[in-house]
Amino acid sequence: MNLMTPAASADKDQMDTLRSLEDRHTSGAYSKRPLALVRGSGCTVWDDAGRAYLDATSGQGVALIGHSHPAVVAAVTAQVAQLITCAEAFYNDRRAELYALLASLLPAELDRFFLCNSGAEATEGALKAARLLTGRDQIVAARRGFHGRTLGALGLTWNRDYREPFAGWALGSVTHIAYNDLDSAAAAIDERTAAVVVEPVQGEGGVHPADADTLRGLRRLCDERGAMLVVDEIQTGLGRTGTWFGWQVAPEITPDAVILAKGIAGGVPMGAVAWRGALGTLPAGSHGSTFGGNPLSCAAAIAALTSIRDEGLPARSAELGARLLEDLRARSLPGVREIRGRGLMIGIELRDRVTPVLQALQDRGVLALPAGKTVLRLLPPLIITWDELMRIADAIEEVLRG
Ligand SMILES: *Cc1c(COP(=O)(O)O)cnc(C)c1O
């Protein structure tokens, strides 16, 4: 695994400088791992000493098509010399092309979009759209859910550690219901509910998949009571769970709005909200973003989404994910309570804390994510090979057998 590159010649002083500069100036909001990543290609990232790591984090679920995919590099390189910024007050060729592409990937009814720059911002956009389109002001979200950390999105997010320091500021009109529990949904959704916001597989909350019947039931309740069904596909969308979108585990339903971000632009920051055009458009001036729909991100998104489509990555994720789940379960790993997942979004719930396991994997050249304190989360790029997945699985087995 020790694939040395010219970067290996970087002397130790330089690495120490890099870390001490970050430590000196970082916000402190992130608990950092003692590793500096300086390059990525496909499913591999390299540290500043030239050591290679298999990346089962995809940079927090972003690198669906791997790192620095040639199509994204080419699109960004061309666009950067053409036009980087263009506010939505003007039309733009790349943005128009992206709208058409997004519309072709989503069900035909979901044909209105608001473009922005991150997941939390997309959640905010969906909240404002739901209020403006329904004229209602109450939101229903799920316990253990995660929808971002800006103040509105934080109101939907369940984890008290994220919310409590900002009590009183975060959106107040949110009822949290039990996940996969239609009785609790039926009790919470009423004629004041603007939107029910749900992740098709809860990511940060521990990799908990929604039952197809829950999604169908939520669709029915929203129809009966006039609320919008909003799916947060920031982590599950664009092939991650083995279909284009995570809600498609119940393929016959269509949500009223879909929130996208993370992998939508191949690693370049972007978020998007899509909604059912029949519900209407937003009043002029009711929302906006300086960088939203900028040509550079749009060009990257066109390249990324085209690659996902043309490389058949949703189906690949379904096939490899199912095989990997089966393989991991067959290993009867010690210290494991449960292995869950859909497509290439997999959670291994441990009996003990996950942090030492993540460190031991890193020592073996594998990067993985936590989801809460005890869940080991795997979000590899969808272009990953079976051999690479087996290297990850073998490393996990080695670590857990200790
Ligand atoms: C990552 C994530 C977000 C937040 O996205 P940011 O780009 O970090 O703001 C929201 N919802 C889900 C489901 C996510 O996985």
PDB file of C-alpha atoms and ligand atoms in Angstrom, residues 60 62 117-123 145-150 153 157 199-204 232-236 259 261-262 270 345 377 379, ligand 1:
ATOM      1  CA  GLN A  60     -17.595  12.658   3.297  1.00  0.00           C
ATOM      2  CA  VAL A  62     -18.756  13.551  -2.164  1.00  0.00           C
ATOM      3  CA  ASN A 117     -23.533  25.803  -2.843  1.00  0.00           C
ATOM      4  CA  SER A 118     -23.880  23.167  -0.124  1.00  0.00           C
ATOM      5  CA  GLY A 119     -26.179  20.673   1.527  1.00  0.00           C
ATOM      6  CA  ALA A 120     -27.288  22.861   4.411  1.00  0.00           C
ATOM      7  CA  GLU A 121     -28.068  25.624   1.975  1.00  0.00           C
ATOM      8  CA  ALA A 122     -30.136  23.224  -0.102  1.00  0.00           C
ATOM      9  CA  THR A 123     -32.064  22.218   3.041  1.00  0.00           C
ATOM     10  CA  GLY A 145     -32.019  12.762  11.129  1.00  0.00           C
ATOM     11  CA  PHE A 146     -29.301  15.061   9.826  1.00  0.00           C
ATOM     12  CA  HIS A 147     -30.008  17.883   7.390  1.00  0.00           C
ATOM     13  CA  GLY A 148     -27.159  20.333   7.920  1.00  0.00           C
ATOM     14  CA  ARG A 149     -25.814  22.828  10.416  1.00  0.00           C
ATOM     15  CA  THR A 150     -27.020  26.265   9.391  1.00  0.00           C
ATOM     16  CA  ALA A 153     -31.338  23.117   8.809  1.00  0.00           C
ATOM     17  CA  THR A 157     -31.368  17.967  12.650  1.00  0.00           C
ATOM     18  CA  GLU A 199     -33.519  10.818   4.544  1.00  0.00           C
ATOM     19  CA  PRO A 200     -34.137   7.560   2.601  1.00  0.00           C
ATOM     20  CA  VAL A 201     -31.185   6.136   4.546  1.00  0.00           C
ATOM     21  CA  GLN A 202     -30.119   8.079   7.622  1.00  0.00           C
ATOM     22  CA  GLY A 203     -26.409   8.740   7.163  1.00  0.00           C
ATOM     23  CA  GLU A 204     -24.942  10.696  10.074  1.00  0.00           C
ATOM     24  CA  ASP A 232     -33.018  14.680   1.698  1.00  0.00           C
ATOM     25  CA  GLU A 233     -30.931  12.858  -0.911  1.00  0.00           C
ATOM     26  CA  ILE A 234     -27.734  14.755  -0.125  1.00  0.00           C
ATOM     27  CA  GLN A 235     -25.961  11.558   0.949  1.00  0.00           C
ATOM     28  CA  THR A 236     -28.219   8.864  -0.574  1.00  0.00           C
ATOM     29  CA  ILE A 259     -32.551  17.944  -1.809  1.00  0.00           C
ATOM     30  CA  ALA A 261     -25.579  18.258  -2.723  1.00  0.00           C
ATOM     31  CA  LYS A 262     -22.368  16.302  -1.862  1.00  0.00           C
ATOM     32  CA  MET A 270     -22.932  22.685  -5.126  1.00  0.00           C
ATOM     33  CA  MET A 345     -23.706   3.062   1.831  1.00  0.00           C
ATOM     34  CA  ARG A 377     -19.552   3.930   7.904  1.00  0.00           C
ATOM     35  CA  LEU A 379     -19.095   5.469   1.585  1.00  0.00           C
TER      36      LEU A 379
HETATM   37  C1  LIG B   1     -23.890  16.126   4.465  1.00  0.00           C
HETATM   38  C2  LIG B   1     -25.361  16.209   4.662  1.00  0.00           C
HETATM   39  C3  LIG B   1     -26.012  17.448   4.839  1.00  0.00           C
HETATM   40  C4  LIG B   1     -25.253  18.751   4.958  1.00  0.00           C
HETATM   41  O1  LIG B   1     -24.522  19.058   3.841  1.00  0.00           O
HETATM   42  P1  LIG B   1     -23.390  20.209   3.930  1.00  0.00           P
HETATM   43  O2  LIG B   1     -22.915  20.359   2.538  1.00  0.00           O
HETATM   44  O3  LIG B   1     -22.358  19.718   4.882  1.00  0.00           O
HETATM   45  O4  LIG B   1     -24.061  21.426   4.449  1.00  0.00           O
HETATM   46  C5  LIG B   1     -27.391  17.459   4.945  1.00  0.00           C
HETATM   47  N1  LIG B   1     -28.106  16.321   4.890  1.00  0.00           N
HETATM   48  C6  LIG B   1     -27.521  15.110   4.709  1.00  0.00           C
HETATM   49  C7  LIG B   1     -28.358  13.881   4.622  1.00  0.00           C
HETATM   50  C8  LIG B   1     -26.132  15.023   4.619  1.00  0.00           C
HETATM   51  O5  LIG B   1     -25.547  13.817   4.474  1.00  0.00           O
END
